[in-house]
PDB file of C-alpha atoms in Angstrom:
ATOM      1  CA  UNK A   1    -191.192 126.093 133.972  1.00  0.00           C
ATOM      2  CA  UNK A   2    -189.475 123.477 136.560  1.00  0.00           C
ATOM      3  CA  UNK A   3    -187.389 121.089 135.212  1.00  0.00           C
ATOM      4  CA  UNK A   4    -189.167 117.488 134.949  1.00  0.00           C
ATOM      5  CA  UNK A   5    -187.741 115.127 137.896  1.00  0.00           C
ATOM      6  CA  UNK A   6    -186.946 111.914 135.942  1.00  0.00           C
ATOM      7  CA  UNK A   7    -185.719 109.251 137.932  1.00  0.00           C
ATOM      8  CA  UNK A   8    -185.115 105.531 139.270  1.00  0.00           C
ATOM      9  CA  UNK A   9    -183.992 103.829 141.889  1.00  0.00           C
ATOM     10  CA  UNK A  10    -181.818 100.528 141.793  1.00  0.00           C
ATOM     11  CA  UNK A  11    -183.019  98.777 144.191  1.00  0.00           C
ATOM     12  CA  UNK A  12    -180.949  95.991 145.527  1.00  0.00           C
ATOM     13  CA  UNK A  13    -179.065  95.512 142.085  1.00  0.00           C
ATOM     14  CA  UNK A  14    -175.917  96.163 140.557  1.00  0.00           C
ATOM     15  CA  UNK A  15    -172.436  95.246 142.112  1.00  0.00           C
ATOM     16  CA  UNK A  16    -169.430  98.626 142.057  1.00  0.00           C
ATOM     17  CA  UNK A  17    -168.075  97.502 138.080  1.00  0.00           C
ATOM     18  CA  UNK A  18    -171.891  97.821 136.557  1.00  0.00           C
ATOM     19  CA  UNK A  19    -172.441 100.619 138.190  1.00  0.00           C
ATOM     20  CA  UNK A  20    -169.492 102.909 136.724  1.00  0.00           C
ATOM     21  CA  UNK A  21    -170.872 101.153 133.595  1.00  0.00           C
ATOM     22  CA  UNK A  22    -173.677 102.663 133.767  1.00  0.00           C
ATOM     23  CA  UNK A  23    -172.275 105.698 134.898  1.00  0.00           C
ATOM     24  CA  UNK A  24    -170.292 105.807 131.887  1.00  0.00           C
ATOM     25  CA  UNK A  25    -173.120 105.015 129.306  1.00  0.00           C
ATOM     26  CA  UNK A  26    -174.689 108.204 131.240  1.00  0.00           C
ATOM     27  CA  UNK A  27    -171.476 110.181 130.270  1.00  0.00           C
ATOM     28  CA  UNK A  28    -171.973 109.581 126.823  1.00  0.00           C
ATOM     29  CA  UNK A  29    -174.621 111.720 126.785  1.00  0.00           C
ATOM     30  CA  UNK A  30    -173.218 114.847 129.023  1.00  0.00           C
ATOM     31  CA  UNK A  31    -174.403 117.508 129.488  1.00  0.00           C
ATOM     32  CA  UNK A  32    -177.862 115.830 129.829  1.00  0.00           C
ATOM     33  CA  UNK A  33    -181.000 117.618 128.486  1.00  0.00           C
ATOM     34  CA  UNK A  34    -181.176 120.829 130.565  1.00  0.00           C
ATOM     35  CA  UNK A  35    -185.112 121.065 130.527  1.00  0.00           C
ATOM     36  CA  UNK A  36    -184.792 117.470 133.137  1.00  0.00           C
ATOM     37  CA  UNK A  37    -183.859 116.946 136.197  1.00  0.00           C
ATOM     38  CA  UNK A  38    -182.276 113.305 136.383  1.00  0.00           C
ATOM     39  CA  UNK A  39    -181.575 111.124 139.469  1.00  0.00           C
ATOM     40  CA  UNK A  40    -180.806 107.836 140.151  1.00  0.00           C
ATOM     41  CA  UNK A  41    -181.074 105.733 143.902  1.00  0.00           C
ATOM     42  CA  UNK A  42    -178.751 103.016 143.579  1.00  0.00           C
ATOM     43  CA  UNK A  43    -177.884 100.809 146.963  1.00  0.00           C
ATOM     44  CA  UNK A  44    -176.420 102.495 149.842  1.00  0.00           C
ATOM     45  CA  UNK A  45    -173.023 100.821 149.127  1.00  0.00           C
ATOM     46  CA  UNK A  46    -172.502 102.442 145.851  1.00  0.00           C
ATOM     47  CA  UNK A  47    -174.048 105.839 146.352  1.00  0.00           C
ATOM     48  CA  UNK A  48    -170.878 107.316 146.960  1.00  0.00           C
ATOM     49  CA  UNK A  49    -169.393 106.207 144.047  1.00  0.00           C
ATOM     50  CA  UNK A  50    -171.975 106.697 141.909  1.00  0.00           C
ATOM     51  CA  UNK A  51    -172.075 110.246 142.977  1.00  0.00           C
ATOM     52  CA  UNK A  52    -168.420 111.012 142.371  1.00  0.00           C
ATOM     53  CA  UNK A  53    -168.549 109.047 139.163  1.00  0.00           C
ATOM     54  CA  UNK A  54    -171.497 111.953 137.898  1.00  0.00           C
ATOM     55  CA  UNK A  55    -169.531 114.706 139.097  1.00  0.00           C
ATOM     56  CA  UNK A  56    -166.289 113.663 137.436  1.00  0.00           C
ATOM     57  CA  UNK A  57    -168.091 113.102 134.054  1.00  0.00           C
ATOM     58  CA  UNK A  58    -170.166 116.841 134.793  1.00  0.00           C
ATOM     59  CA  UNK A  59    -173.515 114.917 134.667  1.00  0.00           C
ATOM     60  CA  UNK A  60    -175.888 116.728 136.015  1.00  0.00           C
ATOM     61  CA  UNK A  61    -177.737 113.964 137.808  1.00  0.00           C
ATOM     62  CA  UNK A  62    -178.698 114.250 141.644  1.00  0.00           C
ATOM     63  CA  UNK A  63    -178.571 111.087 143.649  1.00  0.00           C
ATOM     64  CA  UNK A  64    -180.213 109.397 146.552  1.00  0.00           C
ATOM     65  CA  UNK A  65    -180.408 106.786 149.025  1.00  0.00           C
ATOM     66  CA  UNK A  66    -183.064 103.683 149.288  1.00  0.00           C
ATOM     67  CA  UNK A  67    -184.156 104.454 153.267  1.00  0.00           C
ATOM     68  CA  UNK A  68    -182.800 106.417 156.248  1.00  0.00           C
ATOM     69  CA  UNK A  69    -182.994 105.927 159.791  1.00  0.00           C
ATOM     70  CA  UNK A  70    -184.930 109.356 161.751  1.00  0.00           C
ATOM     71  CA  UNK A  71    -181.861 109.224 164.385  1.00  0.00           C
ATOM     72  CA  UNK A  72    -178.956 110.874 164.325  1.00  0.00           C
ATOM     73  CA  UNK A  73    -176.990 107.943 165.685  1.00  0.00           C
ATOM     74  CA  UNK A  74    -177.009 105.291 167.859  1.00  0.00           C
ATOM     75  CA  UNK A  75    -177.785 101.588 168.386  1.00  0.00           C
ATOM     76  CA  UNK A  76    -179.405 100.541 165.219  1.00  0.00           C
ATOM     77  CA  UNK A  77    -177.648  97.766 163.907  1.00  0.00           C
ATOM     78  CA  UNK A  78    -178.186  98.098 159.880  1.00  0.00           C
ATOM     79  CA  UNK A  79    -179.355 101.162 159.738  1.00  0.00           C
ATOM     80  CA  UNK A  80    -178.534 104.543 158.216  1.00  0.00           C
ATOM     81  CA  UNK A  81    -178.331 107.969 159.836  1.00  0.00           C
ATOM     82  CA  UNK A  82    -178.847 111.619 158.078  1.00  0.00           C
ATOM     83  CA  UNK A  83    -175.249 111.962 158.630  1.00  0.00           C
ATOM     84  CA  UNK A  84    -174.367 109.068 156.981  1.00  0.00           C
ATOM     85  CA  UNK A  85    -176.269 110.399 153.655  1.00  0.00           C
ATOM     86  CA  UNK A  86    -174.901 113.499 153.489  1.00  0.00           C
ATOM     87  CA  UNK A  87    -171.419 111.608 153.760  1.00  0.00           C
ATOM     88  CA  UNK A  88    -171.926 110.313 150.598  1.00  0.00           C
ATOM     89  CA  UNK A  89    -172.804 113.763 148.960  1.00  0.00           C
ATOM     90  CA  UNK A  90    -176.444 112.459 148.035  1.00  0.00           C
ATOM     91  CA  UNK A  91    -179.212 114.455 148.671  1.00  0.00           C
ATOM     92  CA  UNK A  92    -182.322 112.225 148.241  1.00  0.00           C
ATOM     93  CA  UNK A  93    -184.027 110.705 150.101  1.00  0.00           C
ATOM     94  CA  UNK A  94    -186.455 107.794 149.086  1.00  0.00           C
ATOM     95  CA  UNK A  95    -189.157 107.268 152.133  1.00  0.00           C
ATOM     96  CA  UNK A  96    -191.845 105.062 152.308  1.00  0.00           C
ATOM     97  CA  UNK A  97    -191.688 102.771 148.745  1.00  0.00           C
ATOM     98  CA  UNK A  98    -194.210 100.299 149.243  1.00  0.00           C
ATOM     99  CA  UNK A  99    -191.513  97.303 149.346  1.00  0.00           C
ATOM    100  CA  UNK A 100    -190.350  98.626 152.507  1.00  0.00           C
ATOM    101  CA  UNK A 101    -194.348  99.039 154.273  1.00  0.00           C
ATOM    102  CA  UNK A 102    -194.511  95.339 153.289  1.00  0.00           C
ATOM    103  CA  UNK A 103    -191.463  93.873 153.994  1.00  0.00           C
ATOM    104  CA  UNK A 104    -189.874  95.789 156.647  1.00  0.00           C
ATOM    105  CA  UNK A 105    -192.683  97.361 158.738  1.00  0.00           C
ATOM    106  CA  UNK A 106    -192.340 101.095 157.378  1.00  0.00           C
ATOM    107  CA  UNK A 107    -195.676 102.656 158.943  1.00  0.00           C
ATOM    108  CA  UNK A 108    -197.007 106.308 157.988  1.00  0.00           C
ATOM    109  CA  UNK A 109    -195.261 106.895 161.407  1.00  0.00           C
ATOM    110  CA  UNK A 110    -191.671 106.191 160.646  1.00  0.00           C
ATOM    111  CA  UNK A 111    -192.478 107.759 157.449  1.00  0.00           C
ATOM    112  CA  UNK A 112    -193.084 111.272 158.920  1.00  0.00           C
ATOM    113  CA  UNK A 113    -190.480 110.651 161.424  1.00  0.00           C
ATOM    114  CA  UNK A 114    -187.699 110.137 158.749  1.00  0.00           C
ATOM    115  CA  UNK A 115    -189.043 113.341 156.187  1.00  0.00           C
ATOM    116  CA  UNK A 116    -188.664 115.402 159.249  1.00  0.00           C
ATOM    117  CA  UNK A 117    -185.025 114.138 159.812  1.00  0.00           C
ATOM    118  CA  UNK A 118    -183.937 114.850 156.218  1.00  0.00           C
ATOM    119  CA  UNK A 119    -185.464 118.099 155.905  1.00  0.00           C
ATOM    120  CA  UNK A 120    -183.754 119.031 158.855  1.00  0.00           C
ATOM    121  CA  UNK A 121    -180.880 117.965 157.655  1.00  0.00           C
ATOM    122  CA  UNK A 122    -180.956 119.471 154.248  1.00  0.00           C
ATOM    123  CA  UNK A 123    -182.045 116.201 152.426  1.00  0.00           C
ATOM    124  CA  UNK A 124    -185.014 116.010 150.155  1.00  0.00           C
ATOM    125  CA  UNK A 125    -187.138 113.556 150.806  1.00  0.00           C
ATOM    126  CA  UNK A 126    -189.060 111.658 148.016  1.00  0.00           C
ATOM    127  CA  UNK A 127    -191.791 110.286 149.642  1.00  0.00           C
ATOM    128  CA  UNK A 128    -193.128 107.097 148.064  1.00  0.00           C
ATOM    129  CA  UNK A 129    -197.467 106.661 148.814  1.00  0.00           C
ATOM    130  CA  UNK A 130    -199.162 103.957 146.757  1.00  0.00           C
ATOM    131  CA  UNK A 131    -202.705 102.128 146.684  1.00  0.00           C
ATOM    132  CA  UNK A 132    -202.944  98.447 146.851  1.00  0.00           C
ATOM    133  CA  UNK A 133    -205.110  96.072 144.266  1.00  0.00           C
ATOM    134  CA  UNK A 134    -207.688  95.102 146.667  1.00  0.00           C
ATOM    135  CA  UNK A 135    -207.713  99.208 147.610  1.00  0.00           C
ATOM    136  CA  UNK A 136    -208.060  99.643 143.852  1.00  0.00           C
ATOM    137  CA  UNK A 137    -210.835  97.134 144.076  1.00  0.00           C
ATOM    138  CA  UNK A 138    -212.560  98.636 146.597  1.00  0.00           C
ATOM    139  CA  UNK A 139    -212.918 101.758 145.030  1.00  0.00           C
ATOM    140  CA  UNK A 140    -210.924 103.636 148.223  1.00  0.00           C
ATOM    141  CA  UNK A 141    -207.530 104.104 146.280  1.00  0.00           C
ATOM    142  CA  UNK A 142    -208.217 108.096 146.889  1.00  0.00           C
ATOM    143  CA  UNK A 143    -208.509 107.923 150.168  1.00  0.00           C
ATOM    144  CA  UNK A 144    -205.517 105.650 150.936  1.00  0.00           C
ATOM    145  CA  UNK A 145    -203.112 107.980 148.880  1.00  0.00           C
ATOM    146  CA  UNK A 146    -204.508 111.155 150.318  1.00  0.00           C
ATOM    147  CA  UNK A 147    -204.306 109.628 153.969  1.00  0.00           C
ATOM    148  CA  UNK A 148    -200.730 108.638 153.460  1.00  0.00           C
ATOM    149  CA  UNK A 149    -199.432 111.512 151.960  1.00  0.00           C
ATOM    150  CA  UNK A 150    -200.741 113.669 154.913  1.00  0.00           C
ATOM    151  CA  UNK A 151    -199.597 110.991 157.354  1.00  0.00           C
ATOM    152  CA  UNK A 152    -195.852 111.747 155.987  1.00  0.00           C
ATOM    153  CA  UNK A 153    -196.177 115.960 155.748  1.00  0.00           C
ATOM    154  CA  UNK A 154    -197.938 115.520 159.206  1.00  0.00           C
ATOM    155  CA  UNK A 155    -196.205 118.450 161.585  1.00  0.00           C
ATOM    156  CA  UNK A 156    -194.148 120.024 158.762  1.00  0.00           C
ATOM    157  CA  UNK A 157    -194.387 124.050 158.435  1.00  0.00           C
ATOM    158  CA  UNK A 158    -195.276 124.845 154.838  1.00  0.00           C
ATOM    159  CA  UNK A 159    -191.944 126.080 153.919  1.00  0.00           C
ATOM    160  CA  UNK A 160    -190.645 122.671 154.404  1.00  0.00           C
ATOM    161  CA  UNK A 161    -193.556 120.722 152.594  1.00  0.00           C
ATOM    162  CA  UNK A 162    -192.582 122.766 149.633  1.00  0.00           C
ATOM    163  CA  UNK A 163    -189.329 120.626 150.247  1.00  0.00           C
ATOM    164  CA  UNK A 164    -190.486 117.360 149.943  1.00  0.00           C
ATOM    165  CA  UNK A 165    -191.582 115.898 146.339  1.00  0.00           C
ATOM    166  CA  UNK A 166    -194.145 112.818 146.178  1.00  0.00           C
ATOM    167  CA  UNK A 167    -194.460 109.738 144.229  1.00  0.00           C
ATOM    168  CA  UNK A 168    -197.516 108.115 143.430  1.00  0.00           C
ATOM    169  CA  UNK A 169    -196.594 104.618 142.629  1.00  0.00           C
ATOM    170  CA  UNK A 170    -199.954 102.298 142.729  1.00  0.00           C
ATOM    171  CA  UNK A 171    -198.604  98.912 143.932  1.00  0.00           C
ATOM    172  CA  UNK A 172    -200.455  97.106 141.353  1.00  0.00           C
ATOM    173  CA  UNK A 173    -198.550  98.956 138.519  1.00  0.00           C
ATOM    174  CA  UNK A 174    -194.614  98.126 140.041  1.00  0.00           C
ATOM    175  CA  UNK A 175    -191.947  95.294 139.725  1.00  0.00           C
ATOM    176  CA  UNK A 176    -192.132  92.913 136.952  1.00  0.00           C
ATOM    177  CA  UNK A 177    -195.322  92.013 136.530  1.00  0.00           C
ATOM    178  CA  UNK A 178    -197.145  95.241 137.283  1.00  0.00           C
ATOM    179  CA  UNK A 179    -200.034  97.172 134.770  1.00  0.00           C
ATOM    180  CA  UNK A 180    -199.353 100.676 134.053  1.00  0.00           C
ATOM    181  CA  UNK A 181    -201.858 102.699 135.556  1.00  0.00           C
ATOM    182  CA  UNK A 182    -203.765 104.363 132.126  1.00  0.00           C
ATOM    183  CA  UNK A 183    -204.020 107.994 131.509  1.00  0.00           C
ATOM    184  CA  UNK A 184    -207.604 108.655 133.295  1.00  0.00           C
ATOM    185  CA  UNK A 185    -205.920 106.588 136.330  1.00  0.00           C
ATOM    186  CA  UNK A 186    -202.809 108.591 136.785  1.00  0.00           C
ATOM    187  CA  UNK A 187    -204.989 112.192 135.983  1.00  0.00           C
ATOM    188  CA  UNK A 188    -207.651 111.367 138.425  1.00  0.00           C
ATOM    189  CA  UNK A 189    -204.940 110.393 141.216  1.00  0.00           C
ATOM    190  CA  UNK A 190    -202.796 113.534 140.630  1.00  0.00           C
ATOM    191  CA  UNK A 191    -205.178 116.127 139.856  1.00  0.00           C
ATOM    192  CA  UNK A 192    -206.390 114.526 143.869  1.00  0.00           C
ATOM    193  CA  UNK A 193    -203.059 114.793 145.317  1.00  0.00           C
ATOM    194  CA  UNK A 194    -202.511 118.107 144.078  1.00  0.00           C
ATOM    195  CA  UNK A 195    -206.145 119.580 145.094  1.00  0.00           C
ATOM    196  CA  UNK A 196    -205.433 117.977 148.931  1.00  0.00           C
ATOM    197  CA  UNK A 197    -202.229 119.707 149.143  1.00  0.00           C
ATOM    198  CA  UNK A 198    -203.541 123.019 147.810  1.00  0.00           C
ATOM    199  CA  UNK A 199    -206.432 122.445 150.602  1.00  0.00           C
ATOM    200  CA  UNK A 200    -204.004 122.030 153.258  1.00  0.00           C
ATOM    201  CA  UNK A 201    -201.450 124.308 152.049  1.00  0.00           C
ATOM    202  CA  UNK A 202    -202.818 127.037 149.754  1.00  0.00           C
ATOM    203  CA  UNK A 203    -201.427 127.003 145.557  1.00  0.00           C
ATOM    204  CA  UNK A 204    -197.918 128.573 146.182  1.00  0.00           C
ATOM    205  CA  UNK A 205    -196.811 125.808 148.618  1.00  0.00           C
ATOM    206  CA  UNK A 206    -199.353 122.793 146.376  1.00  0.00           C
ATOM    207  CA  UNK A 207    -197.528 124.388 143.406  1.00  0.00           C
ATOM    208  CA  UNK A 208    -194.083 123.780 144.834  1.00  0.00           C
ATOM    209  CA  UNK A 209    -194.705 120.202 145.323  1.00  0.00           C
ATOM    210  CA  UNK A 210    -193.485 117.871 142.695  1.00  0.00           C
ATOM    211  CA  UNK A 211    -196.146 115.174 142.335  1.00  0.00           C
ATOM    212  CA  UNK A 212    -194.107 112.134 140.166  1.00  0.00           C
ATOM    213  CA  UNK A 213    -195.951 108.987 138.732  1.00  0.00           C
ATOM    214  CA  UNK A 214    -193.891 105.614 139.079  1.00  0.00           C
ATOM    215  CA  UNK A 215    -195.565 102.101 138.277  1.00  0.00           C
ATOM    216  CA  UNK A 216    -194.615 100.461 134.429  1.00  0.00           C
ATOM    217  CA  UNK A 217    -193.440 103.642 133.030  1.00  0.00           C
ATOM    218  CA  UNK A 218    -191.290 102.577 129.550  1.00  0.00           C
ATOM    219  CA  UNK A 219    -190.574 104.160 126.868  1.00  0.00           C
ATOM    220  CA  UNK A 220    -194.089 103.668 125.303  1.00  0.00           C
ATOM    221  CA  UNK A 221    -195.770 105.370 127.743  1.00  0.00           C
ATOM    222  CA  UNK A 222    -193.558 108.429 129.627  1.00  0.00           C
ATOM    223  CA  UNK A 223    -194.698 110.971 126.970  1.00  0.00           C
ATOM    224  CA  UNK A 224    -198.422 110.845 127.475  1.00  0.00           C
ATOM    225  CA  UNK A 225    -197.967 110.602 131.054  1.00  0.00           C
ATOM    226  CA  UNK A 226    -196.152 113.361 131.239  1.00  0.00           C
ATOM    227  CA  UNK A 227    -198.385 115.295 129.573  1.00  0.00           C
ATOM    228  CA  UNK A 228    -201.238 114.561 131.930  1.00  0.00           C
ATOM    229  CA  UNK A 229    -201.903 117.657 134.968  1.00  0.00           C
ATOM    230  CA  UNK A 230    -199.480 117.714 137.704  1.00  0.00           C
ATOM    231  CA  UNK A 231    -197.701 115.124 136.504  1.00  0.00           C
ATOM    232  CA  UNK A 232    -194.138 116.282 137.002  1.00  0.00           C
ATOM    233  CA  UNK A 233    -192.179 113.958 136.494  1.00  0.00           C
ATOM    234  CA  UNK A 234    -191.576 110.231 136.255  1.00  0.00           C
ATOM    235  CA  UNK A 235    -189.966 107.435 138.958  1.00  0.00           C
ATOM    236  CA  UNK A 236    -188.887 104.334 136.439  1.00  0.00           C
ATOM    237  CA  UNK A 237    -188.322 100.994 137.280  1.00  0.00           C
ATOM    238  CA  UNK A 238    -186.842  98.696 134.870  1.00  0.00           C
ATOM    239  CA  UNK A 239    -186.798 100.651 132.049  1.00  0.00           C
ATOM    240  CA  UNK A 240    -183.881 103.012 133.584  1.00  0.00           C
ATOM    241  CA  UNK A 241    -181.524 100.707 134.946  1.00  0.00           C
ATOM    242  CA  UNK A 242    -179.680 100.546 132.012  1.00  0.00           C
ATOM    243  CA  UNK A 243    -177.266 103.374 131.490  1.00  0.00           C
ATOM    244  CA  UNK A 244    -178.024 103.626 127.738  1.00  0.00           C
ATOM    245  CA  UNK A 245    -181.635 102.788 127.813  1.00  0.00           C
ATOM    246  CA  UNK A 246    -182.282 106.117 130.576  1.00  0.00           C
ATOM    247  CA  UNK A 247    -180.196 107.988 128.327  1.00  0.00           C
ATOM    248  CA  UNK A 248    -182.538 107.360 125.361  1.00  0.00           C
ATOM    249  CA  UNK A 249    -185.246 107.991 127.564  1.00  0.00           C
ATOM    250  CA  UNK A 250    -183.757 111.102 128.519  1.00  0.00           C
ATOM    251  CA  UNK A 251    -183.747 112.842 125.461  1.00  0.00           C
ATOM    252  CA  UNK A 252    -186.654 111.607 123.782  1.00  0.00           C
ATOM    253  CA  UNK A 253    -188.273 113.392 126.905  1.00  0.00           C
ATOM    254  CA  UNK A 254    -186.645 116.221 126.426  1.00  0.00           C
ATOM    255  CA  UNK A 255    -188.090 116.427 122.897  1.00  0.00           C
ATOM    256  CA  UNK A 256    -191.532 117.138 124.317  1.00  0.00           C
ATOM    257  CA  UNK A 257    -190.355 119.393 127.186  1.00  0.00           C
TER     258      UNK A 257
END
């Protein structure tokens, strides 16, 4: 069985000294549960860091960055290049969160442009597709998913879809104020991501595929969503940026697993 990917991603929090905090509140659970994968996506300016910190401490936690320019270089004032990852010893990718479609004009476009520029750099991307509430509403939360996780393998040779790993995170279930999606939500829109990659790819390469929910996940709820079909693993919020709370999370997971 593959290792459950259990992860989060910063955001634009945490300054250097809370970081190594909570790399060190990580440490005092090494070696983490061997059944789980962890990761964490803190801001570009302290991926490095972070990174090192792990490795020093023999934490077996991968790391990532927050967004990644498609070139290789050039003028792109703010932005960050494949090469510029792989500086920092990180090796994931997060494409496409739903923060950056609103705020900062990521399109399906730039989201297939910038999997194809980590996977051919030997990055993983973890490609972020979500449904808004009005989508929700409208009863076409299926299609939007579907549509935008084919937008993002669009052009990809199988091999390298079975590179990529996908979370569903339903916009109306992140940040602060979101509603967890409930079991029968989170089954329904797996067991549909899983059956349109199988359609396009055949079961090896769907099978490959990590599919992760994100949206509200605590530490009331991870279990039973984990438990749900091709549900393999978990992208938490708020509940995982502090060092000791993941590390409880951690292992109560790894109970189950």
């Amino acid at each position: 069985m593959a290792a459950k990917l259990i992860g989060t991603s910063w955001k634009m929090n945490k300054t250097l000294p809370e970081a190594l905090d909570y790399c060190a509140a990580l440490a005092q659970g090494a070696p983490l549960p061997h059944q789980l994968q962890p990761f964490v996506i803190p801001p570009f300016t302290l991926v490095r860091e972070v990174t090192q910190a792990f490795k020093k401490a023999g934490i077996n936690c991968l790391t990532g960055v927050q967004n990644m320019h498609f070139a290789d270089q050039g003028a792109f004032t703010g932005e960050i290049s494949p090469l510029m990852v792989k500086d920092t010893g990180a090796t994931l990718v997060e494409i496409g969160h739903s923060e950056r479609r609103e705020f900062f004009g990521e399109t399906d476009e730039t989201v297939q442009l910038k999997a194809a520029a980590a996977l051919r750099h030997g990055l993983t991307p973890l490609i972020c597709i979500g449904d808004s509430l009005r989508e929700k509403q409208w009863g076409v939360s299926e299609e939007t998913v579907v549509r935008q996780m084919k937008a993002a393998l669009a052009g990809l040779a199988p091999e390298s879809v079975a590179r990529v790993i996908i979370a569903y995170e339903p916009i109306w279930a992140i940040g602060e104020h979101g509603v967890p999606a409930t079991n029968d939500e989170a089954r329904t829109m797996h067991q549909r991501l899983y059956r349109a990659l199988e359609e396009s790819y055949g079961g090896k390469i769907a099978h490959r595929v990590p599919l992760l929910y994100g949206g509200s996940v605590n530490h009331d709820n991870a279990l039973a969503l984990l438990s749900l079909p091709h549900v393999d693993g978990l992208f938490i919020g708020r509940a995982a940026w502090d060092g000791a709370s993941y590390l409880q999370l951690l292992k109560t997971i790894a109970t189950r697993c």
